[in-house]
Amino acid sequence: MEKEKKILYSGMQATATLQLGNYLGALKNWVNLCDEYDCFFGIMDLHSLTVRQNPAEFRQNARKLYALYVAAGLDPEKNCIYYQSHVSGHAELGWILDCFTYMGELNRMTQFKDKSAKHADNINAGLYTYPVLMAADILLYQADVVPVGADQKQHLEITRDIATRFNNIYGDVFTIPEPYIGKTGARIMSLQDPTKKMSKSDENINSTILLLDDRDSIIRKFKKAVTDSEAIVRYGDDKPGISNLMNIYSTITGKTNEEIEREFEGRGYGDFKLAVGECVADELAPIQKRYEELMADKAYLNNCIKENADKARYFSNKTLRKVQKKVGLTEQIR
Ligand code: ATP
Ligand code: LTN
């Protein structure tokens, strides 16, 4: 008998277009892991509400994200790719888990501190309980593995803590998930300040490569990338700019740092930056082409969105019902 596959769960917020860090730190790994696992990928639109959104743009961004997932290589017929808000179980389990999470734990979350500093005029309760909703996403599908960038590690730890606490009280309800953080690409840094992570909300457009940037912009941004004056392509803590470019190059080409150092020995940074820019542009070109085709085919995307929401609802309901029963909520009388 064929062994059942383990379950993989991940997702991204439905805000703005993706940047290279989202792709190399998360999406590319998802694509590579797809065959090995039964996969669920969410468009995390409820999480996006923690920051004020323009409704029309928000709706469009969510759809663009769906198309990008598929364009990058996720298969809506094999993987379940759906909108978080289409499955009410996320919010329902989120509430129950809120009651099993301590404020002391949430107070320690670095993303909450960072986002509060960034949005000082809107430090809402959703931003605070964000990690609990994320735990609900993951636990609802009994995920074994969650591939994310390094910045999400703390959220995976609190998810495991909440699940363990719940299981200790009620028995084995939740699978305890493991984070999957890639060896390279897990932390892509800003091209203008390599001590800061690359982020789509960066104000300096030269800091960030967007997945839909055209070839010329990509190459131009890499040319402008901040490096150092040593003029030797070498990996090291003292060379954050070059090390970041090497990390990008290595994640895409699969070459090791030693191989890259050898390849560019005796050549200037100009050559190296051009090679990195070209390999990124080559990697993104087919994704961009497929993305345009998908965005033009309304009926196909709509059908994927509908069918996958049904699948996600069916699957997640099993866990939700079990949790409701365990905590003693009264079953509905039908
Ligand atoms: P923002 O910077 O606007 O807060 P973001 O670009 O970090 O958003 P998220 O939706 O928070 O995007 O992240 C989606 C996924 O991409 C997560 O798995 C996250 O770990 C990963 N990720 C984000 N930025 C990077 C980066 N610079 N390097 C590697 N992975 C990243
Ligand atoms: N917080 C995540 C997005 C996210 C997520 C999840 C990732 C929401 N729910 C569940 C993995 C699993 C982020 O990438 N910023």
mmCIF file of C-alpha atoms and ligand atoms in Angstrom:
data_model
loop_
_atom_site.group_PDB
_atom_site.id
_atom_site.type_symbol
_atom_site.label_atom_id
_atom_site.label_comp_id
_atom_site.label_asym_id
_atom_site.label_seq_id
_atom_site.Cartn_x
_atom_site.Cartn_y
_atom_site.Cartn_z
ATOM 1 C CA MET A 1 0.000 0.000 0.000
ATOM 2 C CA GLU A 2 1.272 3.469 -0.836
ATOM 3 C CA LYS A 3 2.254 5.393 2.265
ATOM 4 C CA GLU A 4 0.187 8.506 2.804
ATOM 5 C CA LYS A 5 2.091 11.688 2.154
ATOM 6 C CA LYS A 6 2.828 14.138 4.952
ATOM 7 C CA ILE A 7 1.103 17.494 4.943
ATOM 8 C CA LEU A 8 2.706 20.802 4.044
ATOM 9 C CA TYR A 9 1.090 24.143 4.811
ATOM 10 C CA SER A 10 2.197 27.678 3.989
ATOM 11 C CA GLY A 11 0.952 31.037 2.814
ATOM 12 C CA MET A 12 1.686 34.703 2.307
ATOM 13 C CA GLN A 13 -0.157 37.888 3.020
ATOM 14 C CA ALA A 14 -2.145 39.271 0.123
ATOM 15 C CA THR A 15 -0.460 42.650 0.108
ATOM 16 C CA ALA A 16 1.281 44.303 -2.831
ATOM 17 C CA THR A 17 3.372 42.347 -5.273
ATOM 18 C CA LEU A 18 5.938 39.797 -4.122
ATOM 19 C CA GLN A 19 9.637 40.541 -3.825
ATOM 20 C CA LEU A 20 12.629 38.312 -4.467
ATOM 21 C CA GLY A 21 12.922 37.394 -0.753
ATOM 22 C CA ASN A 22 9.372 36.005 -0.755
ATOM 23 C CA TYR A 23 10.261 33.937 -3.789
ATOM 24 C CA LEU A 24 13.676 32.626 -2.741
ATOM 25 C CA GLY A 25 12.837 32.314 0.960
ATOM 26 C CA ALA A 26 9.433 30.702 0.529
ATOM 27 C CA LEU A 27 7.689 30.219 -2.824
ATOM 28 C CA LYS A 28 10.597 28.507 -4.611
ATOM 29 C CA ASN A 29 10.900 25.998 -1.753
ATOM 30 C CA TRP A 30 7.172 25.327 -1.900
ATOM 31 C CA VAL A 31 7.458 24.443 -5.564
ATOM 32 C CA ASN A 32 10.390 22.124 -4.878
ATOM 33 C CA LEU A 33 8.585 20.352 -2.033
ATOM 34 C CA CYS A 34 5.260 19.895 -3.817
ATOM 35 C CA ASP A 35 5.746 16.325 -4.994
ATOM 36 C CA GLU A 36 6.862 15.086 -1.621
ATOM 37 C CA TYR A 37 3.869 16.371 0.380
ATOM 38 C CA ASP A 38 0.138 16.932 0.234
ATOM 39 C CA CYS A 39 0.159 20.716 0.080
ATOM 40 C CA PHE A 40 -2.095 23.554 1.194
ATOM 41 C CA PHE A 41 -1.198 27.124 0.263
ATOM 42 C CA GLY A 42 -3.202 30.056 1.560
ATOM 43 C CA ILE A 43 -3.697 33.587 0.313
ATOM 44 C CA MET A 44 -3.617 35.050 3.828
ATOM 45 C CA ASP A 45 -6.080 37.847 3.301
ATOM 46 C CA LEU A 46 -7.379 37.893 6.894
ATOM 47 C CA HIS A 47 -3.833 38.526 8.083
ATOM 48 C CA SER A 48 -3.527 41.384 5.600
ATOM 49 C CA LEU A 49 -6.378 43.196 7.359
ATOM 50 C CA THR A 50 -4.031 43.916 10.272
ATOM 51 C CA VAL A 51 -2.836 46.788 8.096
ATOM 52 C CA ARG A 52 -5.423 49.177 6.622
ATOM 53 C CA GLN A 53 -6.184 48.191 3.014
ATOM 54 C CA ASN A 54 -7.794 49.948 0.088
ATOM 55 C CA PRO A 55 -10.609 47.445 -0.689
ATOM 56 C CA ALA A 56 -10.341 47.480 -4.494
ATOM 57 C CA GLU A 57 -6.550 47.269 -4.523
ATOM 58 C CA PHE A 58 -6.602 44.599 -1.838
ATOM 59 C CA ARG A 59 -8.951 42.401 -3.858
ATOM 60 C CA GLN A 60 -6.724 42.820 -6.907
ATOM 61 C CA ASN A 61 -3.562 42.045 -4.908
ATOM 62 C CA ALA A 62 -5.073 38.837 -3.574
ATOM 63 C CA ARG A 63 -5.864 37.687 -7.097
ATOM 64 C CA LYS A 64 -2.400 38.648 -8.324
ATOM 65 C CA LEU A 65 -0.896 36.603 -5.522
ATOM 66 C CA TYR A 66 -3.013 33.609 -6.500
ATOM 67 C CA ALA A 67 -1.807 33.928 -10.113
ATOM 68 C CA LEU A 68 1.811 34.296 -8.970
ATOM 69 C CA TYR A 69 1.612 31.133 -6.879
ATOM 70 C CA VAL A 70 0.427 29.230 -9.938
ATOM 71 C CA ALA A 71 2.839 30.992 -12.316
ATOM 72 C CA ALA A 72 5.756 30.051 -10.051
ATOM 73 C CA GLY A 73 4.840 26.384 -10.391
ATOM 74 C CA LEU A 74 2.232 25.447 -7.782
ATOM 75 C CA ASP A 75 -0.427 23.252 -9.346
ATOM 76 C CA PRO A 76 -4.030 24.148 -8.413
ATOM 77 C CA GLU A 77 -5.122 20.680 -9.473
ATOM 78 C CA LYS A 78 -2.705 18.837 -7.202
ATOM 79 C CA ASN A 79 -2.149 21.391 -4.431
ATOM 80 C CA CYS A 80 -4.915 23.114 -2.545
ATOM 81 C CA ILE A 81 -4.440 26.848 -3.207
ATOM 82 C CA TYR A 82 -7.179 28.916 -1.629
ATOM 83 C CA TYR A 83 -8.159 32.173 0.082
ATOM 84 C CA GLN A 84 -7.989 32.064 3.870
ATOM 85 C CA SER A 85 -11.182 34.152 4.131
ATOM 86 C CA HIS A 86 -13.119 31.553 2.108
ATOM 87 C CA VAL A 87 -12.736 29.044 4.925
ATOM 88 C CA SER A 88 -14.462 30.341 8.054
ATOM 89 C CA GLY A 89 -12.752 27.681 10.168
ATOM 90 C CA HIS A 90 -9.589 29.791 10.312
ATOM 91 C CA ALA A 91 -11.301 32.556 12.251
ATOM 92 C CA GLU A 92 -13.259 30.061 14.365
ATOM 93 C CA LEU A 93 -10.219 28.049 15.408
ATOM 94 C CA GLY A 94 -8.297 31.311 15.793
ATOM 95 C CA TRP A 95 -10.752 32.423 18.482
ATOM 96 C CA ILE A 96 -10.543 29.137 20.366
ATOM 97 C CA LEU A 97 -6.744 29.226 20.278
ATOM 98 C CA ASP A 98 -6.773 32.860 21.491
ATOM 99 C CA CYS A 99 -8.122 31.383 24.705
ATOM 100 C CA PHE A 100 -5.110 29.058 24.924
ATOM 101 C CA THR A 101 -2.457 31.716 24.292
ATOM 102 C CA TYR A 102 -0.933 33.925 26.966
ATOM 103 C CA MET A 103 -0.417 37.646 26.538
ATOM 104 C CA GLY A 104 3.116 37.136 27.852
ATOM 105 C CA GLU A 105 3.841 34.929 24.835
ATOM 106 C CA LEU A 106 2.433 37.446 22.362
ATOM 107 C CA ASN A 107 4.359 40.277 24.011
ATOM 108 C CA ARG A 108 7.589 38.577 22.972
ATOM 109 C CA MET A 109 6.827 38.446 19.243
ATOM 110 C CA THR A 110 9.378 40.497 17.324
ATOM 111 C CA GLN A 111 7.140 40.941 14.261
ATOM 112 C CA PHE A 112 4.507 42.579 16.476
ATOM 113 C CA LYS A 113 7.122 44.969 17.835
ATOM 114 C CA ASP A 114 8.432 45.782 14.334
ATOM 115 C CA LYS A 115 4.973 46.266 12.830
ATOM 116 C CA SER A 116 3.789 48.378 15.780
ATOM 117 C CA ALA A 117 6.756 50.660 15.270
ATOM 118 C CA LYS A 118 5.975 50.887 11.533
ATOM 119 C CA HIS A 119 2.238 51.493 11.992
ATOM 120 C CA ALA A 120 2.218 53.484 15.223
ATOM 121 C CA ASP A 121 -1.166 55.027 14.346
ATOM 122 C CA ASN A 122 -2.878 51.626 14.025
ATOM 123 C CA ILE A 123 -1.663 49.154 16.623
ATOM 124 C CA ASN A 124 -4.801 47.034 16.521
ATOM 125 C CA ALA A 125 -5.680 43.854 18.394
ATOM 126 C CA GLY A 126 -5.430 41.853 15.155
ATOM 127 C CA LEU A 127 -1.782 42.769 14.835
ATOM 128 C CA TYR A 128 -1.297 41.499 18.370
ATOM 129 C CA THR A 129 -3.094 38.172 17.894
ATOM 130 C CA TYR A 130 -1.705 37.692 14.363
ATOM 131 C CA PRO A 131 0.436 34.695 15.465
ATOM 132 C CA VAL A 132 -2.608 32.907 16.899
ATOM 133 C CA LEU A 133 -4.478 33.136 13.597
ATOM 134 C CA MET A 134 -1.334 31.835 11.921
ATOM 135 C CA ALA A 135 -1.256 28.924 14.378
ATOM 136 C CA ALA A 136 -4.899 28.212 13.506
ATOM 137 C CA ASP A 137 -4.045 28.176 9.766
ATOM 138 C CA ILE A 138 -1.369 25.590 10.291
ATOM 139 C CA LEU A 139 -3.069 23.401 12.914
ATOM 140 C CA LEU A 140 -6.391 23.293 11.091
ATOM 141 C CA TYR A 141 -4.722 21.243 8.326
ATOM 142 C CA GLN A 142 -2.664 19.019 10.669
ATOM 143 C CA ALA A 143 0.480 20.226 8.895
ATOM 144 C CA ASP A 144 3.723 18.328 9.414
ATOM 145 C CA VAL A 145 5.928 20.934 7.775
ATOM 146 C CA VAL A 146 5.706 24.680 7.169
ATOM 147 C CA PRO A 147 8.207 26.183 4.708
ATOM 148 C CA VAL A 148 8.847 29.869 5.489
ATOM 149 C CA GLY A 149 11.638 32.440 5.520
ATOM 150 C CA ALA A 150 13.792 32.814 8.632
ATOM 151 C CA ASP A 151 11.741 35.774 9.926
ATOM 152 C CA GLN A 152 8.755 33.475 10.571
ATOM 153 C CA LYS A 153 10.611 31.057 12.850
ATOM 154 C CA GLN A 154 9.282 32.636 16.027
ATOM 155 C CA HIS A 155 5.706 32.273 14.764
ATOM 156 C CA LEU A 156 6.317 28.570 14.189
ATOM 157 C CA GLU A 157 7.625 28.229 17.732
ATOM 158 C CA ILE A 158 4.523 29.775 19.270
ATOM 159 C CA THR A 159 2.367 27.549 17.024
ATOM 160 C CA ARG A 160 4.132 24.487 18.420
ATOM 161 C CA ASP A 161 3.732 25.785 21.987
ATOM 162 C CA ILE A 162 0.004 26.406 21.550
ATOM 163 C CA ALA A 163 -0.525 22.988 19.929
ATOM 164 C CA THR A 164 1.429 21.192 22.638
ATOM 165 C CA ARG A 165 -0.504 22.989 25.372
ATOM 166 C CA PHE A 166 -3.804 22.029 23.760
ATOM 167 C CA ASN A 167 -2.734 18.411 23.245
ATOM 168 C CA ASN A 168 -1.604 18.150 26.862
ATOM 169 C CA ILE A 169 -5.097 19.041 28.011
ATOM 170 C CA TYR A 170 -7.256 17.252 25.415
ATOM 171 C CA GLY A 171 -5.131 14.433 23.973
ATOM 172 C CA ASP A 172 -3.580 14.198 20.537
ATOM 173 C CA VAL A 173 -5.660 16.682 18.582
ATOM 174 C CA PHE A 174 -3.012 18.598 16.636
ATOM 175 C CA THR A 175 0.044 17.468 14.698
ATOM 176 C CA ILE A 176 3.062 19.431 15.952
ATOM 177 C CA PRO A 177 4.462 21.178 12.856
ATOM 178 C CA GLU A 178 8.130 21.590 11.956
ATOM 179 C CA PRO A 179 9.388 24.729 10.241
ATOM 180 C CA TYR A 180 11.256 24.228 6.965
ATOM 181 C CA ILE A 181 13.770 26.997 6.440
ATOM 182 C CA GLY A 182 15.958 26.692 3.320
ATOM 183 C CA LYS A 183 19.749 26.528 3.685
ATOM 184 C CA THR A 184 20.155 29.433 1.281
ATOM 185 C CA GLY A 185 17.644 32.148 0.462
ATOM 186 C CA ALA A 186 15.975 32.155 3.885
ATOM 187 C CA ARG A 187 17.008 35.723 4.510
ATOM 188 C CA ILE A 188 17.507 37.881 1.429
ATOM 189 C CA MET A 189 18.714 41.335 2.386
ATOM 190 C CA SER A 190 17.932 44.787 0.986
ATOM 191 C CA LEU A 191 20.144 45.734 -1.977
ATOM 192 C CA GLN A 192 20.617 49.218 -0.537
ATOM 193 C CA ASP A 193 21.147 48.275 3.103
ATOM 194 C CA PRO A 194 22.323 44.664 3.397
ATOM 195 C CA THR A 195 21.852 44.682 7.171
ATOM 196 C CA LYS A 196 18.052 44.913 6.674
ATOM 197 C CA LYS A 197 15.838 42.201 5.158
ATOM 198 C CA MET A 198 14.476 42.793 1.679
ATOM 199 C CA SER A 199 10.883 43.871 2.082
ATOM 200 C CA LYS A 200 8.081 44.833 -0.283
ATOM 201 C CA SER A 201 7.193 47.768 1.929
ATOM 202 C CA ASP A 202 10.673 49.353 1.615
ATOM 203 C CA GLU A 203 10.461 52.988 0.589
ATOM 204 C CA ASN A 204 13.580 52.869 -1.600
ATOM 205 C CA ILE A 205 12.608 51.034 -4.795
ATOM 206 C CA ASN A 206 16.233 50.162 -5.504
ATOM 207 C CA SER A 207 16.325 48.051 -2.320
ATOM 208 C CA THR A 208 13.863 45.497 -3.547
ATOM 209 C CA ILE A 209 13.520 43.297 -6.634
ATOM 210 C CA LEU A 210 9.837 42.797 -7.346
ATOM 211 C CA LEU A 211 8.783 39.567 -9.006
ATOM 212 C CA LEU A 212 7.143 41.516 -11.814
ATOM 213 C CA ASP A 213 10.069 43.910 -12.425
ATOM 214 C CA ASP A 214 11.231 43.902 -16.055
ATOM 215 C CA ARG A 215 14.671 42.653 -17.064
ATOM 216 C CA ASP A 216 16.230 46.126 -17.375
ATOM 217 C CA SER A 217 15.028 47.233 -13.932
ATOM 218 C CA ILE A 218 16.331 44.031 -12.368
ATOM 219 C CA ILE A 219 19.785 44.450 -13.899
ATOM 220 C CA ARG A 220 19.862 48.159 -13.051
ATOM 221 C CA LYS A 221 18.948 47.511 -9.390
ATOM 222 C CA PHE A 222 21.684 44.894 -9.060
ATOM 223 C CA LYS A 223 24.208 47.273 -10.656
ATOM 224 C CA LYS A 224 23.319 49.844 -7.990
ATOM 225 C CA ALA A 225 23.501 47.317 -5.128
ATOM 226 C CA VAL A 226 25.576 48.528 -2.184
ATOM 227 C CA THR A 227 28.805 46.512 -1.756
ATOM 228 C CA ASP A 228 32.270 47.388 -0.397
ATOM 229 C CA SER A 229 35.600 48.587 -1.748
ATOM 230 C CA GLU A 230 37.601 45.344 -1.542
ATOM 231 C CA ALA A 231 36.684 44.276 -5.098
ATOM 232 C CA ILE A 232 37.004 40.561 -4.287
ATOM 233 C CA VAL A 233 33.979 38.261 -4.551
ATOM 234 C CA ARG A 234 34.230 36.512 -1.196
ATOM 235 C CA TYR A 235 31.647 35.377 1.373
ATOM 236 C CA GLY A 236 32.035 36.807 4.876
ATOM 237 C CA ASP A 237 30.338 38.633 7.752
ATOM 238 C CA ASP A 238 32.477 41.662 6.980
ATOM 239 C CA LYS A 239 30.992 41.788 3.452
ATOM 240 C CA PRO A 240 27.189 41.834 3.875
ATOM 241 C CA GLY A 241 26.473 43.298 0.413
ATOM 242 C CA ILE A 242 28.537 40.791 -1.588
ATOM 243 C CA SER A 243 27.474 37.924 0.681
ATOM 244 C CA ASN A 244 23.826 38.766 0.003
ATOM 245 C CA LEU A 245 24.422 38.769 -3.758
ATOM 246 C CA MET A 246 26.262 35.449 -3.460
ATOM 247 C CA ASN A 247 23.361 34.038 -1.489
ATOM 248 C CA ILE A 248 20.928 35.079 -4.238
ATOM 249 C CA TYR A 249 23.176 33.680 -6.973
ATOM 250 C CA SER A 250 23.697 30.448 -5.081
ATOM 251 C CA THR A 251 19.977 29.918 -4.359
ATOM 252 C CA ILE A 252 19.145 30.260 -8.047
ATOM 253 C CA THR A 253 22.082 28.456 -9.677
ATOM 254 C CA GLY A 254 22.710 25.850 -6.957
ATOM 255 C CA LYS A 255 26.431 26.757 -6.976
ATOM 256 C CA THR A 256 28.297 26.757 -3.659
ATOM 257 C CA ASN A 257 30.055 29.844 -2.310
ATOM 258 C CA GLU A 258 33.449 28.301 -3.147
ATOM 259 C CA GLU A 259 32.361 27.720 -6.735
ATOM 260 C CA ILE A 260 31.131 31.302 -7.010
ATOM 261 C CA GLU A 261 34.360 32.674 -5.535
ATOM 262 C CA ARG A 262 36.321 30.673 -8.123
ATOM 263 C CA GLU A 263 34.062 31.725 -10.979
ATOM 264 C CA PHE A 264 34.636 35.420 -10.261
ATOM 265 C CA GLU A 265 38.269 35.290 -9.186
ATOM 266 C CA GLY A 266 40.189 38.209 -10.641
ATOM 267 C CA ARG A 267 37.012 39.791 -12.038
ATOM 268 C CA GLY A 268 35.459 43.008 -10.734
ATOM 269 C CA TYR A 269 32.138 43.515 -8.951
ATOM 270 C CA GLY A 270 30.644 44.826 -12.228
ATOM 271 C CA ASP A 271 30.836 41.389 -13.847
ATOM 272 C CA PHE A 272 29.490 39.680 -10.751
ATOM 273 C CA LYS A 273 26.562 42.058 -10.316
ATOM 274 C CA LEU A 274 25.639 41.638 -13.970
ATOM 275 C CA ALA A 275 25.736 37.840 -13.646
ATOM 276 C CA VAL A 276 23.471 37.959 -10.575
ATOM 277 C CA GLY A 277 21.061 40.355 -12.308
ATOM 278 C CA GLU A 278 20.907 38.163 -15.397
ATOM 279 C CA CYS A 279 20.318 34.952 -13.502
ATOM 280 C CA VAL A 280 17.494 36.566 -11.516
ATOM 281 C CA ALA A 281 15.934 38.003 -14.698
ATOM 282 C CA ASP A 282 16.207 34.588 -16.424
ATOM 283 C CA GLU A 283 14.608 32.862 -13.442
ATOM 284 C CA LEU A 284 11.708 35.322 -13.293
ATOM 285 C CA ALA A 285 10.998 35.650 -17.054
ATOM 286 C CA PRO A 286 8.959 32.424 -17.472
ATOM 287 C CA ILE A 287 7.046 33.144 -14.243
ATOM 288 C CA GLN A 288 6.133 36.624 -15.521
ATOM 289 C CA LYS A 289 4.962 35.213 -18.851
ATOM 290 C CA ARG A 290 2.779 32.580 -17.229
ATOM 291 C CA TYR A 291 1.454 35.183 -14.789
ATOM 292 C CA GLU A 292 0.227 37.389 -17.652
ATOM 293 C CA GLU A 293 -1.511 34.418 -19.274
ATOM 294 C CA LEU A 294 -3.213 33.455 -16.025
ATOM 295 C CA MET A 295 -4.390 36.970 -15.248
ATOM 296 C CA ALA A 296 -5.979 37.062 -18.712
ATOM 297 C CA ASP A 297 -7.875 33.808 -18.154
ATOM 298 C CA LYS A 298 -10.539 34.863 -15.650
ATOM 299 C CA ALA A 299 -12.652 31.725 -15.907
ATOM 300 C CA TYR A 300 -9.756 29.375 -15.232
ATOM 301 C CA LEU A 301 -8.587 31.229 -12.110
ATOM 302 C CA ASN A 302 -12.146 31.575 -10.804
ATOM 303 C CA ASN A 303 -12.689 27.877 -11.171
ATOM 304 C CA CYS A 304 -9.440 27.074 -9.335
ATOM 305 C CA ILE A 305 -10.368 29.463 -6.529
ATOM 306 C CA LYS A 306 -13.809 27.929 -6.092
ATOM 307 C CA GLU A 307 -12.834 24.264 -6.247
ATOM 308 C CA ASN A 308 -9.889 24.674 -3.928
ATOM 309 C CA ALA A 309 -11.943 26.568 -1.351
ATOM 310 C CA ASP A 310 -14.337 23.595 -1.292
ATOM 311 C CA LYS A 311 -11.410 21.210 -0.770
ATOM 312 C CA ALA A 312 -9.898 23.325 2.001
ATOM 313 C CA ARG A 313 -13.257 23.662 3.756
ATOM 314 C CA TYR A 314 -13.882 19.934 3.657
ATOM 315 C CA PHE A 315 -10.450 19.059 4.972
ATOM 316 C CA SER A 316 -10.233 21.707 7.700
ATOM 317 C CA ASN A 317 -13.724 21.020 9.011
ATOM 318 C CA LYS A 318 -12.606 17.679 10.387
ATOM 319 C CA THR A 319 -10.109 19.317 12.743
ATOM 320 C CA LEU A 320 -12.461 22.139 13.653
ATOM 321 C CA ARG A 321 -15.276 19.765 14.632
ATOM 322 C CA LYS A 322 -12.887 17.693 16.692
ATOM 323 C CA VAL A 323 -11.602 20.753 18.549
ATOM 324 C CA GLN A 324 -15.112 22.048 19.215
ATOM 325 C CA LYS A 325 -16.087 18.689 20.646
ATOM 326 C CA LYS A 326 -12.962 18.416 22.799
ATOM 327 C CA VAL A 327 -13.426 21.813 24.434
ATOM 328 C CA GLY A 328 -17.089 21.024 25.126
ATOM 329 C CA LEU A 329 -18.946 23.276 22.715
ATOM 330 C CA THR A 330 -22.423 21.875 22.102
ATOM 331 C CA GLU A 331 -22.978 20.244 18.744
ATOM 332 C CA GLN A 332 -25.512 21.945 16.489
ATOM 333 C CA ILE A 333 -28.905 20.237 16.425
ATOM 334 C CA ARG A 334 -29.816 19.612 12.785
HETATM 335 P P1 ATP B 1 6.627 43.041 4.624
HETATM 336 O O1 ATP B 1 8.105 43.180 4.430
HETATM 337 O O2 ATP B 1 5.833 43.997 3.838
HETATM 338 O O3 ATP B 1 6.242 42.927 6.043
HETATM 339 P P2 ATP B 1 7.189 40.527 3.546
HETATM 340 O O4 ATP B 1 7.772 40.932 2.242
HETATM 341 O O5 ATP B 1 8.074 40.113 4.658
HETATM 342 O O6 ATP B 1 6.225 41.651 4.020
HETATM 343 P P3 ATP B 1 5.389 38.323 4.069
HETATM 344 O O7 ATP B 1 4.044 38.113 3.469
HETATM 345 O O8 ATP B 1 5.454 38.729 5.483
HETATM 346 O O9 ATP B 1 6.187 39.352 3.195
HETATM 347 O O10 ATP B 1 6.245 37.008 3.889
HETATM 348 C C1 ATP B 1 5.913 35.941 3.030
HETATM 349 C C2 ATP B 1 7.003 34.882 3.075
HETATM 350 O O11 ATP B 1 8.212 35.380 2.523
HETATM 351 C C3 ATP B 1 7.375 34.403 4.480
HETATM 352 O O12 ATP B 1 7.611 33.003 4.463
HETATM 353 C C4 ATP B 1 8.641 35.141 4.791
HETATM 354 O O13 ATP B 1 9.440 34.464 5.717
HETATM 355 C C5 ATP B 1 9.287 35.195 3.421
HETATM 356 N N1 ATP B 1 10.184 36.350 3.306
HETATM 357 C C6 ATP B 1 9.819 37.653 3.352
HETATM 358 N N2 ATP B 1 10.893 38.457 3.191
HETATM 359 C C7 ATP B 1 11.969 37.630 3.025
HETATM 360 C C8 ATP B 1 13.353 37.849 2.802
HETATM 361 N N3 ATP B 1 13.849 39.076 2.718
HETATM 362 N N4 ATP B 1 14.162 36.777 2.673
HETATM 363 C C9 ATP B 1 13.660 35.528 2.737
HETATM 364 N N5 ATP B 1 12.360 35.245 2.956
HETATM 365 C C10 ATP B 1 11.514 36.277 3.095
HETATM 366 N N1 LTN B 2 2.926 35.374 8.721
HETATM 367 C C1 LTN B 2 3.237 34.770 7.448
HETATM 368 C C2 LTN B 2 2.030 34.539 6.585
HETATM 369 C C3 LTN B 2 1.245 33.418 7.107
HETATM 370 C C4 LTN B 2 1.632 32.052 7.138
HETATM 371 C C5 LTN B 2 0.545 31.359 7.734
HETATM 372 C C6 LTN B 2 2.772 31.362 6.727
HETATM 373 C C7 LTN B 2 0.000 33.496 7.654
HETATM 374 N N2 LTN B 2 -0.410 32.276 8.031
HETATM 375 C C8 LTN B 2 0.599 29.979 7.924
HETATM 376 C C9 LTN B 2 2.813 29.989 6.928
HETATM 377 C C10 LTN B 2 1.740 29.310 7.529
HETATM 378 C C11 LTN B 2 4.204 35.628 6.723
HETATM 379 O O1 LTN B 2 4.779 35.134 5.843
HETATM 380 N N3 LTN B 2 4.333 36.876 7.031
#
